[in-house]
Short mmCIF file of C-alpha atoms in Angstrom, two decimals:
data_model
loop_
_atom_site.label_atom_id
_atom_site.label_comp_id
_atom_site.label_asym_id
_atom_site.label_seq_id
_atom_site.Cartn_x
_atom_site.Cartn_y
_atom_site.Cartn_z
CA MET A 1 -42.69 4.11 61.53
CA LYS A 2 -44.57 2.29 58.45
CA MET A 3 -44.26 5.55 56.30
CA ALA A 4 -40.41 5.46 56.96
CA LYS A 5 -39.98 2.26 56.05
CA SER A 6 -41.82 2.60 53.00
CA THR A 7 -39.83 5.27 52.09
CA VAL A 8 -36.69 2.75 52.34
CA VAL A 9 -37.73 0.17 50.74
CA ILE A 10 -38.85 2.41 47.57
CA ARG A 11 -35.76 4.09 47.78
CA GLN A 12 -34.21 0.64 47.56
CA SER A 13 -36.08 -0.14 44.15
CA LEU A 14 -35.22 2.75 43.11
CA LEU A 15 -31.60 2.09 43.03
CA GLN A 16 -31.73 -1.32 42.22
CA ARG A 17 -33.02 -0.30 38.86
CA GLN A 18 -29.95 2.50 38.47
CA CYS A 19 -27.66 -0.26 39.72
CA ARG A 20 -26.32 -2.93 37.40
CA ARG A 21 -23.67 -5.72 38.25
CA HIS A 22 -20.91 -5.23 36.00
CA ILE A 23 -20.51 -8.39 33.35
CA ALA A 24 -18.27 -7.28 30.61
CA GLY A 25 -15.50 -9.07 31.76
CA SER A 26 -12.60 -8.77 33.88
CA SER A 27 -12.25 -4.70 32.73
CA SER A 28 -11.46 -4.31 36.62
CA SER A 29 -7.92 -5.79 36.30
CA ARG A 30 -6.92 -3.56 33.65
CA THR A 31 -5.05 -0.84 34.22
CA SER A 32 -4.59 1.97 31.28
CA THR A 33 -3.67 6.18 31.42
CA SER A 34 -6.95 7.24 30.07
CA PRO A 35 -9.07 9.43 32.88
CA GLN A 36 -12.36 7.09 31.90
CA ARG A 37 -10.31 3.56 33.16
CA ARG A 38 -8.78 5.22 36.63
CA ASN A 39 -13.00 5.87 37.84
CA ALA A 40 -13.44 2.13 36.61
CA ALA A 41 -10.42 0.73 39.02
CA ALA A 42 -11.47 2.88 41.92
CA THR A 43 -14.72 1.45 42.42
CA ALA A 44 -13.86 -1.87 40.62
CA SER A 45 -13.85 -3.70 44.17
CA ALA A 46 -17.67 -2.98 44.65
CA THR A 47 -19.89 -6.07 43.95
CA ALA A 48 -22.23 -3.47 42.07
CA THR A 49 -21.13 -0.23 39.83
CA CYS A 50 -23.24 2.32 38.96
CA LEU A 51 -23.02 2.47 35.19
CA LYS A 52 -23.05 5.98 33.95
CA PRO A 53 -24.60 7.18 30.96
CA PHE A 54 -23.64 6.59 27.26
CA ASN A 55 -23.61 10.18 26.47
CA GLU A 56 -20.41 10.80 29.36
CA ILE A 57 -17.82 9.03 27.21
CA PRO A 58 -15.46 11.57 26.67
CA GLY A 59 -15.42 12.53 22.67
CA PRO A 60 -15.58 15.03 20.59
CA MET A 61 -18.51 15.95 17.74
CA ALA A 62 -18.37 13.77 14.59
CA LEU A 63 -15.90 15.31 12.46
CA PRO A 64 -16.57 15.82 8.54
CA MET A 65 -14.65 13.07 7.17
CA LEU A 66 -15.62 10.59 10.38
CA ARG A 67 -19.37 10.90 7.96
CA HIS A 68 -19.09 8.17 6.18
CA SER A 69 -16.44 5.51 7.08
CA ALA A 70 -17.09 2.38 6.32
CA TYR A 71 -15.16 0.15 3.63
CA ILE A 72 -18.74 -1.50 2.77
CA LEU A 73 -18.21 -5.58 1.91
CA PRO A 74 -21.25 -7.26 2.35
CA LYS A 75 -21.12 -10.11 4.43
CA ILE A 76 -17.84 -10.40 4.72
CA GLY A 77 -18.62 -10.85 8.38
CA ASN A 78 -16.26 -7.41 9.14
CA PHE A 79 -16.65 -3.59 7.46
CA HIS A 80 -12.81 -1.47 8.27
CA HIS A 81 -13.11 1.69 9.34
CA THR A 82 -10.74 3.82 6.69
CA VAL A 83 -10.24 6.50 8.10
CA GLY A 84 -6.41 7.71 8.56
CA LEU A 85 -4.49 5.92 11.96
CA ASP A 86 -2.96 9.48 12.88
CA VAL A 87 -6.50 10.48 13.22
CA LEU A 88 -7.02 7.79 15.79
CA GLU A 89 -3.93 8.59 17.54
CA ASN A 90 -5.06 12.02 18.09
CA LEU A 91 -8.22 10.86 19.43
CA ARG A 92 -6.80 8.22 21.70
CA LYS A 93 -4.35 10.60 23.07
CA LYS A 94 -6.85 13.37 23.99
CA TYR A 95 -9.36 11.64 25.08
CA GLY A 96 -8.42 8.76 26.12
CA ASP A 97 -9.01 4.40 25.59
CA LEU A 98 -12.98 5.38 24.80
CA VAL A 99 -13.95 7.94 22.50
CA ARG A 100 -17.43 9.30 21.65
CA LEU A 101 -19.31 10.22 18.62
CA SER A 102 -21.88 12.04 19.05
CA LYS A 103 -24.10 11.90 15.78
CA ALA A 104 -24.07 15.50 14.47
CA THR A 105 -23.79 14.83 10.98
CA ARG A 106 -23.99 11.41 11.02
CA THR A 107 -27.65 9.04 11.69
CA ARG A 108 -26.17 7.12 14.53
CA PRO A 109 -23.13 7.60 17.26
CA VAL A 110 -19.78 5.86 17.29
CA LEU A 111 -17.71 4.68 20.17
CA TYR A 112 -13.93 4.46 19.02
CA VAL A 113 -12.25 1.71 21.11
CA PHE A 114 -9.08 1.60 22.11
CA HIS A 115 -7.50 -1.05 24.71
CA PRO A 116 -7.90 -4.68 23.41
CA GLU A 117 -9.43 -5.97 26.65
CA MET A 118 -12.03 -3.85 25.87
CA MET A 119 -12.43 -5.31 21.99
CA ARG A 120 -12.35 -8.51 23.51
CA GLU A 121 -15.80 -8.05 25.56
CA VAL A 122 -17.15 -6.09 22.93
CA TYR A 123 -16.37 -9.47 20.74
CA GLU A 124 -17.58 -11.96 23.39
CA SER A 125 -20.43 -9.81 25.00
CA GLY A 126 -22.90 -11.20 21.75
CA GLN A 127 -24.24 -8.22 21.68
CA THR A 128 -23.03 -6.80 18.44
CA GLU A 129 -23.19 -7.88 14.69
CA PRO A 130 -21.80 -6.16 10.82
CA PRO A 131 -23.21 -3.02 10.68
CA HIS A 132 -26.01 -3.28 7.14
CA PHE A 133 -25.11 -0.30 5.12
CA ASP A 134 -28.14 0.21 2.54
CA ARG A 135 -26.87 3.10 0.68
CA SER A 136 -23.48 1.97 -1.06
CA PRO A 137 -22.88 1.23 -4.35
CA LEU A 138 -21.91 -2.94 -3.50
CA CYS A 139 -25.25 -3.56 -1.53
CA HIS A 140 -27.25 -1.25 -4.03
CA HIS A 141 -26.26 -3.21 -7.28
CA ARG A 142 -26.72 -6.29 -5.02
CA LYS A 143 -30.33 -5.40 -4.37
CA GLY A 144 -30.58 -5.23 -8.24
CA VAL A 145 -29.91 -8.28 -9.50
CA GLY A 146 -33.18 -10.42 -9.39
CA SER A 147 -31.70 -13.76 -10.62
CA LEU A 148 -29.19 -13.87 -7.06
CA CYS A 149 -30.61 -15.64 -4.19
CA PRO A 150 -29.23 -13.22 -0.86
CA MET A 151 -28.30 -15.53 2.30
CA HIS A 152 -30.59 -15.18 5.32
CA ASN A 153 -28.35 -13.25 7.79
CA ASP A 154 -28.53 -15.96 10.30
CA GLU A 155 -27.16 -18.07 6.97
CA THR A 156 -24.52 -15.82 6.07
CA LYS A 157 -23.58 -15.97 10.06
CA ALA A 158 -23.33 -20.51 9.65
CA VAL A 159 -21.26 -19.59 6.34
CA TRP A 160 -18.92 -17.13 7.16
CA SER A 161 -18.19 -19.48 10.47
CA GLY A 162 -17.69 -22.17 8.72
CA ILE A 163 -15.22 -21.37 6.41
CA ARG A 164 -13.09 -19.36 9.75
CA LEU A 165 -12.50 -22.48 11.03
CA LEU A 166 -12.13 -24.29 7.60
CA LEU A 167 -9.73 -22.08 6.65
CA GLN A 168 -7.31 -22.58 10.33
CA GLU A 169 -7.27 -26.26 9.93
CA GLU A 170 -3.54 -27.32 8.73
CA ALA A 171 -4.38 -29.90 6.79
CA ILE A 172 -7.25 -27.25 4.87
CA LEU A 173 -4.31 -25.24 4.70
CA LYS A 174 -1.87 -27.59 3.29
CA ASN A 175 -3.47 -28.27 -0.05
CA TYR A 176 -2.68 -25.04 -0.70
CA ASP A 177 1.43 -24.73 -0.13
CA ALA A 178 2.20 -26.30 -3.46
CA ALA A 179 -0.43 -23.72 -5.76
CA PHE A 180 1.01 -20.68 -3.75
CA ASP A 181 4.49 -21.32 -4.63
CA ASP A 182 3.62 -21.89 -8.31
CA ILE A 183 2.01 -18.44 -8.25
CA ALA A 184 4.78 -16.80 -6.84
CA THR A 185 7.33 -18.28 -8.35
CA ASP A 186 5.62 -17.16 -12.25
CA VAL A 187 5.26 -13.89 -10.21
CA THR A 188 8.81 -13.54 -9.21
CA ARG A 189 10.19 -14.32 -12.26
CA ARG A 190 7.75 -11.74 -14.07
CA LEU A 191 8.98 -9.06 -11.69
CA GLY A 192 12.35 -9.67 -13.44
CA GLU A 193 11.47 -9.47 -16.58
CA LEU A 194 10.24 -5.89 -15.90
CA ARG A 195 12.88 -4.80 -14.52
CA CYS A 196 13.94 -1.71 -16.69
CA LYS A 197 17.70 -0.36 -16.97
CA GLU A 198 20.09 -0.55 -13.54
CA ASN A 199 17.51 -2.79 -12.48
CA VAL A 200 14.35 -0.50 -11.62
CA LEU A 201 11.31 -1.90 -11.47
CA ASN A 202 8.64 -0.30 -14.30
CA ALA A 203 5.38 1.27 -13.60
CA GLU A 204 3.78 -2.21 -14.14
CA LEU A 205 4.64 -3.23 -10.22
CA GLU A 206 1.46 -2.40 -8.70
CA THR A 207 -0.43 -4.35 -11.47
CA GLU A 208 1.45 -7.13 -11.24
CA ILE A 209 1.04 -7.80 -7.47
CA TYR A 210 -2.28 -7.05 -8.22
CA ARG A 211 -2.02 -10.18 -10.66
CA TRP A 212 -0.56 -11.98 -8.05
CA ALA A 213 -3.05 -11.26 -5.63
CA LEU A 214 -6.03 -12.10 -7.89
CA GLU A 215 -4.25 -15.24 -8.75
CA THR A 216 -4.13 -16.60 -5.01
CA VAL A 217 -7.12 -15.69 -3.87
CA GLY A 218 -9.49 -17.05 -6.96
CA MET A 219 -6.32 -20.81 -6.25
CA MET A 220 -8.14 -20.60 -2.80
CA LEU A 221 -11.44 -19.95 -3.73
CA PHE A 222 -12.07 -21.60 -7.51
CA GLY A 223 -9.34 -24.10 -7.54
CA ILE A 224 -7.70 -23.22 -10.15
CA ARG A 225 -5.69 -20.60 -12.17
CA LEU A 226 -6.97 -17.62 -13.28
CA GLY A 227 -4.52 -16.68 -15.95
CA CYS A 228 -4.10 -13.47 -14.51
CA LEU A 229 0.04 -14.38 -14.84
CA ASP A 230 -0.51 -15.40 -18.27
CA VAL A 231 -0.33 -11.40 -20.03
CA ARG A 232 3.18 -11.74 -21.63
CA THR A 233 5.39 -8.81 -19.46
CA ASP A 234 6.37 -6.72 -21.85
CA SER A 235 2.06 -5.16 -23.47
CA GLY A 236 0.17 -4.77 -20.35
CA PRO A 237 -3.35 -3.45 -20.98
CA ASP A 238 -4.24 -0.13 -20.33
CA LEU A 239 -5.82 -0.01 -17.00
CA SER A 240 -7.27 3.30 -17.14
CA PRO A 241 -10.63 3.62 -16.52
CA THR A 242 -13.34 2.66 -19.53
CA GLU A 243 -16.85 2.08 -20.56
CA GLU A 244 -16.15 -1.09 -20.80
CA PRO A 245 -13.64 -3.75 -21.09
CA VAL A 246 -11.60 -4.03 -24.13
CA GLU A 247 -13.15 -7.18 -26.17
CA SER A 248 -9.67 -8.78 -27.28
CA LEU A 249 -8.76 -9.26 -23.56
CA SER A 250 -9.03 -12.40 -21.59
CA PRO A 251 -11.13 -12.81 -19.15
CA ALA A 252 -8.51 -13.07 -17.13
CA GLU A 253 -6.97 -9.34 -18.21
CA ARG A 254 -10.79 -8.13 -17.69
CA LEU A 255 -11.37 -8.79 -14.48
CA VAL A 256 -7.62 -7.37 -13.95
CA ARG A 257 -8.99 -4.47 -14.93
CA CYS A 258 -11.88 -4.45 -13.25
CA SER A 259 -10.37 -5.02 -10.16
CA ARG A 260 -8.21 -1.58 -10.50
CA GLN A 261 -10.81 0.19 -11.14
CA ILE A 262 -12.68 -0.59 -8.14
CA SER A 263 -9.65 0.65 -5.55
CA GLU A 264 -8.85 3.06 -7.88
CA GLY A 265 -12.29 4.53 -7.94
CA ALA A 266 -12.63 3.68 -4.35
CA PHE A 267 -15.76 1.91 -4.48
CA LEU A 268 -16.26 0.23 -1.47
CA VAL A 269 -16.16 3.40 0.42
CA ARG A 270 -19.17 4.68 1.54
CA SER A 271 -17.70 8.20 0.46
CA GLU A 272 -19.44 12.02 -0.45
CA GLU A 273 -19.68 10.53 -4.03
CA THR A 274 -20.34 7.03 -3.84
CA LEU A 275 -23.60 8.12 -2.07
CA LYS A 276 -25.51 10.37 -4.44
CA THR A 277 -27.33 7.97 -6.71
CA ASP A 278 -26.77 10.70 -9.66
CA SER A 279 -22.98 11.16 -9.59
CA GLN A 280 -20.73 9.48 -12.51
CA THR A 281 -18.60 7.82 -9.41
CA PHE A 282 -21.69 5.62 -8.23
CA ASN A 283 -23.16 4.76 -11.88
CA ASN A 284 -18.98 4.51 -12.83
CA ALA A 285 -19.23 2.02 -9.36
CA LEU A 286 -22.73 -0.18 -11.08
CA LYS A 287 -20.60 -0.32 -14.02
CA SER A 288 -17.76 -2.14 -12.54
CA PHE A 289 -20.31 -4.16 -10.03
CA ASP A 290 -21.36 -5.57 -13.12
CA ARG A 291 -18.62 -6.53 -14.38
CA HIS A 292 -16.99 -8.07 -11.66
CA LEU A 293 -19.90 -10.21 -10.73
CA SER A 294 -20.42 -11.64 -14.77
CA LEU A 295 -16.38 -12.11 -14.68
CA THR A 296 -16.34 -14.01 -11.09
CA GLU A 297 -19.42 -16.27 -12.81
CA HIS A 298 -17.18 -17.25 -14.97
CA PHE A 299 -14.57 -18.82 -13.39
CA LEU A 300 -17.12 -20.17 -11.06
CA ILE A 301 -18.53 -21.74 -13.38
CA LYS A 302 -14.82 -22.93 -14.73
CA ALA A 303 -13.84 -24.26 -11.35
CA ILE A 304 -17.39 -26.56 -11.28
CA HIS A 305 -16.97 -28.09 -14.42
CA THR A 306 -13.24 -29.13 -13.15
CA MET A 307 -15.02 -30.81 -10.24
CA THR A 308 -16.18 -34.69 -10.32
CA SER A 309 -17.58 -37.25 -7.72
CA CYS A 310 -14.88 -38.68 -7.83
CA ASN A 311 -11.88 -36.72 -8.27
CA THR A 312 -11.38 -33.08 -6.53
CA ARG A 313 -8.07 -31.42 -6.72
CA PRO A 314 -6.89 -30.78 -2.90
CA GLU A 315 -7.20 -27.04 -3.82
CA GLN A 316 -10.37 -27.41 -4.28
CA VAL A 317 -11.35 -28.02 -0.79
CA LEU A 318 -13.49 -24.83 -0.27
CA LEU A 319 -15.09 -24.92 -3.36
CA ASP A 320 -16.37 -28.15 -2.90
CA LYS A 321 -17.60 -27.09 1.48
CA LEU A 322 -19.19 -24.21 -0.87
CA ARG A 323 -21.04 -26.46 -3.32
CA PRO A 324 -24.55 -26.61 -1.43
CA LEU A 325 -25.46 -22.98 -1.65
CA GLU A 326 -25.99 -23.26 -5.43
CA ARG A 327 -26.98 -20.17 -6.46
CA ARG A 328 -26.69 -17.99 -3.06
CA LEU A 329 -22.28 -19.23 -3.82
CA LEU A 330 -22.06 -16.22 -6.57
CA PRO A 331 -22.46 -13.24 -4.85
CA LEU A 332 -20.35 -15.43 -2.41
CA ALA A 333 -17.81 -15.83 -4.11
CA SER A 334 -17.80 -12.05 -5.88
CA ASP A 335 -17.65 -10.29 -2.54
CA MET A 336 -15.09 -12.72 -1.00
CA LEU A 337 -12.61 -11.26 -4.29
CA LEU A 338 -13.80 -7.73 -3.56
CA ALA A 339 -12.70 -8.45 0.17
CA ALA A 340 -9.69 -10.18 -0.42
CA VAL A 341 -7.54 -8.96 -3.60
CA ASP A 342 -6.87 -5.10 -2.81
CA PRO A 343 -6.03 -5.75 1.50
CA LEU A 344 -2.86 -8.94 0.60
CA ALA A 345 -1.65 -6.55 -2.94
CA GLN A 346 -1.43 -3.57 -0.58
CA THR A 347 0.37 -5.70 2.26
CA ALA A 348 2.86 -7.52 -0.14
CA LEU A 349 3.92 -3.91 -1.11
CA THR A 350 4.25 -3.06 1.86
CA MET A 351 5.87 -6.17 2.53
CA PHE A 352 8.62 -5.40 -0.06
CA TYR A 353 9.78 -1.54 1.65
CA GLN A 354 9.60 -2.91 5.11
CA LEU A 355 12.52 -5.75 3.46
CA SER A 356 14.08 -3.43 1.16
CA ILE A 357 15.31 -1.16 4.08
CA HIS A 358 16.19 -3.30 6.71
CA ALA A 359 18.88 -5.26 4.70
CA ALA A 360 20.14 -7.33 7.83
CA HIS A 361 16.38 -8.76 7.87
CA GLN A 362 16.33 -9.18 4.10
CA GLN A 363 19.77 -11.57 4.40
CA ARG A 364 18.19 -13.64 6.99
CA ALA A 365 15.15 -14.18 5.08
CA HIS A 366 17.40 -14.74 1.87
CA ASP A 367 19.52 -17.49 4.17
CA GLU A 368 16.95 -19.27 5.79
CA VAL A 369 14.98 -19.91 1.91
CA LEU A 370 18.14 -21.24 0.68
CA TRP A 371 18.46 -22.94 3.62
CA CYS A 372 14.95 -24.99 3.42
CA SER A 373 15.85 -25.62 -0.39
CA ALA A 374 19.09 -27.14 0.37
CA SER A 375 17.86 -29.20 3.39
CA ARG A 376 14.81 -30.15 1.07
CA ALA A 377 16.61 -31.34 -2.13
CA ALA A 378 19.10 -33.63 0.31
CA GLY A 379 16.47 -35.43 1.77
CA ALA A 380 15.51 -33.71 4.65
CA ALA A 381 12.48 -32.73 6.27
CA PRO A 382 11.77 -29.29 5.92
CA PRO A 383 11.20 -27.88 10.43
CA ALA A 384 8.24 -27.91 11.75
CA ALA A 385 6.53 -24.45 11.88
CA PRO A 386 5.73 -22.49 15.64
CA ALA A 387 1.84 -22.87 16.33
CA ARG A 388 1.90 -19.10 16.63
CA LEU A 389 3.27 -18.86 12.52
CA SER A 390 0.19 -21.84 12.06
CA VAL A 391 2.58 -23.15 8.68
CA PRO A 392 1.69 -26.41 7.87
CA ALA A 393 4.04 -29.26 7.77
CA ALA A 394 5.24 -30.43 4.77
CA SER A 395 2.69 -32.53 2.23
CA PRO A 396 4.03 -36.80 1.48
CA ALA A 397 1.80 -36.92 -1.49
CA SER A 398 3.90 -33.78 -3.11
CA PRO A 399 7.61 -32.21 -2.44
CA ALA A 400 6.56 -29.35 -0.24
CA PRO A 401 7.40 -25.86 -1.21
CA PRO A 402 10.18 -23.94 1.45
CA ALA A 403 7.83 -23.23 4.99
CA PRO A 404 10.80 -20.64 5.91
CA ARG A 405 9.97 -19.26 9.75
CA TYR A 406 11.66 -16.55 9.55
CA VAL A 407 9.59 -15.43 6.60
CA SER A 408 6.44 -15.94 7.61
CA ALA A 409 7.25 -13.46 10.66
CA CYS A 410 8.08 -11.01 8.20
CA ALA A 411 5.27 -11.74 7.16
CA ARG A 412 3.46 -10.98 10.12
CA GLU A 413 5.36 -7.82 11.36
CA THR A 414 4.41 -6.23 8.16
CA LEU A 415 0.84 -6.77 9.19
CA ARG A 416 1.53 -6.03 12.76
CA LEU A 417 3.04 -2.26 11.50
CA GLN A 418 1.31 -1.39 9.11
CA PRO A 419 -2.22 -2.83 9.02
CA PRO A 420 -4.79 -2.58 6.26
CA THR A 421 -6.88 -0.78 7.57
CA GLY A 422 -7.87 0.84 11.62
CA GLY A 423 -10.03 -1.34 12.81
CA VAL A 424 -13.23 -3.02 12.57
CA VAL A 425 -16.58 -1.97 12.52
CA ARG A 426 -19.38 -3.68 15.18
CA ARG A 427 -22.79 -1.85 15.78
CA SER A 428 -24.79 -2.84 19.23
CA VAL A 429 -28.14 -4.33 19.00
CA ASP A 430 -28.40 -4.57 22.05
CA SER A 431 -27.63 -2.23 25.26
CA LEU A 432 -23.94 -3.75 26.64
CA VAL A 433 -21.22 -2.60 29.79
CA LEU A 434 -18.12 -0.97 28.25
CA ASP A 435 -15.79 0.24 31.71
CA GLY A 436 -18.33 1.11 33.63
CA PHE A 437 -20.49 3.11 30.79
CA GLU A 438 -23.55 1.43 29.08
CA ILE A 439 -23.84 1.53 25.91
CA PRO A 440 -26.94 1.63 24.10
CA ALA A 441 -28.14 -0.49 20.93
CA GLY A 442 -27.59 1.16 17.60
CA VAL A 443 -23.96 2.59 18.17
CA ASP A 444 -21.56 1.67 15.59
CA ILE A 445 -18.50 0.52 17.46
CA VAL A 446 -14.95 1.07 16.04
CA LEU A 447 -12.55 -1.63 17.22
CA ALA A 448 -9.18 0.42 16.35
CA HIS A 449 -6.71 -2.53 16.15
CA GLY A 450 -4.67 -0.66 13.78
CA LEU A 451 -3.27 1.85 16.95
CA THR A 452 -3.61 -1.21 19.50
CA SER A 453 -0.96 -3.38 17.11
CA LYS A 454 1.50 -0.36 17.09
CA GLU A 455 0.86 0.43 21.49
CA GLU A 456 4.43 0.24 23.29
CA LYS A 457 3.39 -1.34 26.01
CA GLN A 458 1.74 -4.26 24.46
CA TRP A 459 4.83 -5.17 22.01
CA GLY A 460 7.71 -2.78 23.09
CA ARG A 461 9.42 -1.25 20.02
CA ALA A 462 6.16 -0.97 18.82
CA LYS A 463 7.24 1.24 15.74
CA ALA A 464 10.36 -0.92 14.82
CA PHE A 465 9.68 -3.41 12.18
CA VAL A 466 11.09 -6.72 14.36
CA PRO A 467 10.52 -9.92 12.91
CA GLU A 468 12.08 -12.00 15.50
CA ARG A 469 8.96 -11.20 17.75
CA TRP A 470 7.25 -13.64 16.30
CA CYS A 471 10.06 -16.26 16.42
CA ASP A 472 10.82 -18.76 19.27
CA ASP A 473 14.31 -17.56 19.43
CA GLY A 474 13.28 -13.97 20.31
CA TRP A 475 14.11 -11.69 22.65
CA GLN A 476 11.19 -11.91 25.65
CA PRO A 477 10.59 -8.61 26.22
CA LEU A 478 9.99 -8.28 22.76
CA LYS A 479 8.46 -11.29 22.08
CA ALA A 480 4.70 -11.28 20.51
CA SER A 481 3.24 -14.10 22.95
CA ARG A 482 3.96 -11.19 25.85
CA ALA A 483 0.89 -8.94 23.71
CA HIS A 484 -3.26 -9.30 24.11
CA HIS A 485 -4.16 -11.56 21.59
CA LEU A 486 -6.53 -9.18 20.16
CA ALA A 487 -3.43 -6.49 19.69
CA SER A 488 -3.06 -6.61 16.33
CA MET A 489 -5.31 -8.19 14.14
CA PRO A 490 -5.32 -6.96 11.01
CA PHE A 491 -8.18 -7.89 9.85
CA GLY A 492 -10.60 -8.42 12.55
CA GLU A 493 -10.77 -11.45 14.67
CA LYS A 494 -13.51 -12.91 12.66
CA CYS A 495 -11.98 -12.89 9.34
CA PRO A 496 -12.26 -16.02 7.26
CA GLY A 497 -8.76 -15.01 5.20
CA THR A 498 -6.33 -14.26 8.72
CA GLY A 499 -4.69 -17.20 8.99
CA ILE A 500 -4.46 -18.29 5.31
CA SER A 501 -3.10 -14.54 4.01
CA ILE A 502 0.21 -15.32 5.41
CA LYS A 503 0.73 -17.82 3.65
CA MET A 504 0.38 -16.12 0.22
CA LEU A 505 2.30 -13.61 1.54
CA THR A 506 4.71 -16.23 2.75
CA SER A 507 5.03 -18.06 -0.39
CA LEU A 508 5.76 -14.48 -2.36
CA ALA A 509 8.55 -12.91 0.16
CA ALA A 510 10.22 -16.72 -0.15
CA ARG A 511 10.21 -16.65 -4.28
CA ILE A 512 11.02 -12.98 -4.50
CA THR A 513 14.17 -13.15 -1.03
CA GLU A 514 15.16 -16.39 -3.24
CA ARG A 515 16.26 -15.07 -6.08
CA TYR A 516 16.40 -11.35 -5.70
CA ARG A 517 17.60 -8.77 -3.08
CA ILE A 518 14.94 -5.95 -2.63
CA GLU A 519 16.28 -2.06 -2.36
CA TRP A 520 14.46 1.42 -2.34
CA HIS A 521 16.39 4.34 -4.08
CA GLY A 522 14.12 7.42 -3.28
CA PRO A 523 12.36 8.90 -0.04
CA ALA A 524 10.38 7.75 2.61
CA PRO A 525 6.71 7.33 1.10
CA ALA A 526 4.00 9.19 2.86
CA LEU A 527 0.62 6.54 3.75
CA THR A 528 -1.93 7.02 2.34
CA LEU A 529 -5.59 5.84 2.81
CA HIS A 530 -7.41 4.95 -0.53
CA GLY A 531 -10.13 1.78 1.11
CA VAL A 532 -7.04 0.61 2.84
CA ASN A 533 -4.14 2.11 3.52
CA LYS A 534 -1.02 2.15 1.14
CA ILE A 535 2.17 3.10 0.29
CA GLN A 536 1.62 6.29 -1.74
CA ARG A 537 3.35 6.51 -5.16
CA PRO A 538 5.85 6.47 -7.43
CA TYR A 539 7.93 3.79 -5.81
CA TYR A 540 11.10 3.45 -6.09
CA PHE A 541 11.97 -0.85 -6.48
CA VAL A 542 14.93 -1.81 -7.65
CA LEU A 543 15.31 -5.71 -7.63
CA GLN A 544 19.46 -6.83 -7.38
CA ASN A 545 19.63 -10.12 -8.06
CA ALA A 546 20.66 -12.01 -5.27
CA SER A 547 23.99 -13.27 -6.19
#
């Protein structure tokens, strides 16, 4: 009897080691068509669940195009995935909501997450962090600049968390209203001047949008105008890659050229070329990052000199909060410019395209902007925007620019329908549980927001451009509020610029649609992947006068 009793105790002990309580959130109540999630639902009512090993998650061997697939932005907090959305869609259709890529040619396994509730579990687990990729031109450059004082990891997290919270406050965002509107007005005028015969926008369109993006992000960061929109529209610089910037160009023009070179060269992407330290691409990337850092320092010093202890411009609220970082502020500012400009510029071009092929939506945006302007001219306060759009009310200190709700909805719908990237990457630092599987430490977890933002069961008419889903008066079955709050996260949950990017795009779209009607006279463009998702050139935009 004693022997039998001891055997039972030993077996119970072994079972307790193999089985753990499932604490990964409310995944047991979710519904899905994926095979592994149906298996988890069948045992969800049990108090304790036997965890399945990581290697039982279905998936293919690592694909060659996924070997180096991270959009590198050190200290920004998000590492964006650069795999095409069609590849991700095929993976999900074949394997389900969790897809594992074994090591194969990679140094570590990859786990794709295609369900927003499981994404929430990853974010809230506290067991993941942005990955640290030491092998990239930007990381190599940052390590080689001996005068910089890099922040420790914990300090970096605290700084970016503070910036993210700061840029979510309506009182803070309100400080940028007039400045963003002035920049949008300038680029709208310039685009009108760049029109060729029959109002066709010339080849400088993309460069002009990059000028706008740099000027707008620079205003957010430094609180001053950089001068990217000051060059004459009939004498833009040659933007082809060169060994050294032309000395006759202004610092703002050099920054435009440098930013375009980094974008065109895909220097922020870990690829076969950028990882070869002896390649020409790697050396060109180092030179571009060196110029970018030097130009950032020029504007940072200029901005700080405009600040005094008793008189700080309202637009310099962010810079004022970051001043205690001292020398560590320089690489941080450079990284913010690198992180924001390319996705913002390409999203603006995508928004133009969506408006150009949806004439009714563009007309409604135009009418709303005129109504807001007329109401303000008559002394009426602009309407209060719904909380979901995060558009602040007018500042009592100065006349507010238009605050059109529907234009903001168009910007949000563009980001939902064609996000800049396929998702963000988190790396597990400790084991965690997802859908009954134990995920070990050291796994790169790709949260594929780019797919969930177009999932039919989340949105309804998911592939259609429906700005009304973001409006209070939208049709209830299509309302954005019905979708999971993580289903559309174009920049990831922890990106500090998520909210203010809507304000930037809204200011631009409001001024453009106020004066012009955007048309597209050509075949539908392909969506290409070059660091970020973008519509492929050539562009067939025509800018007709609205009147």
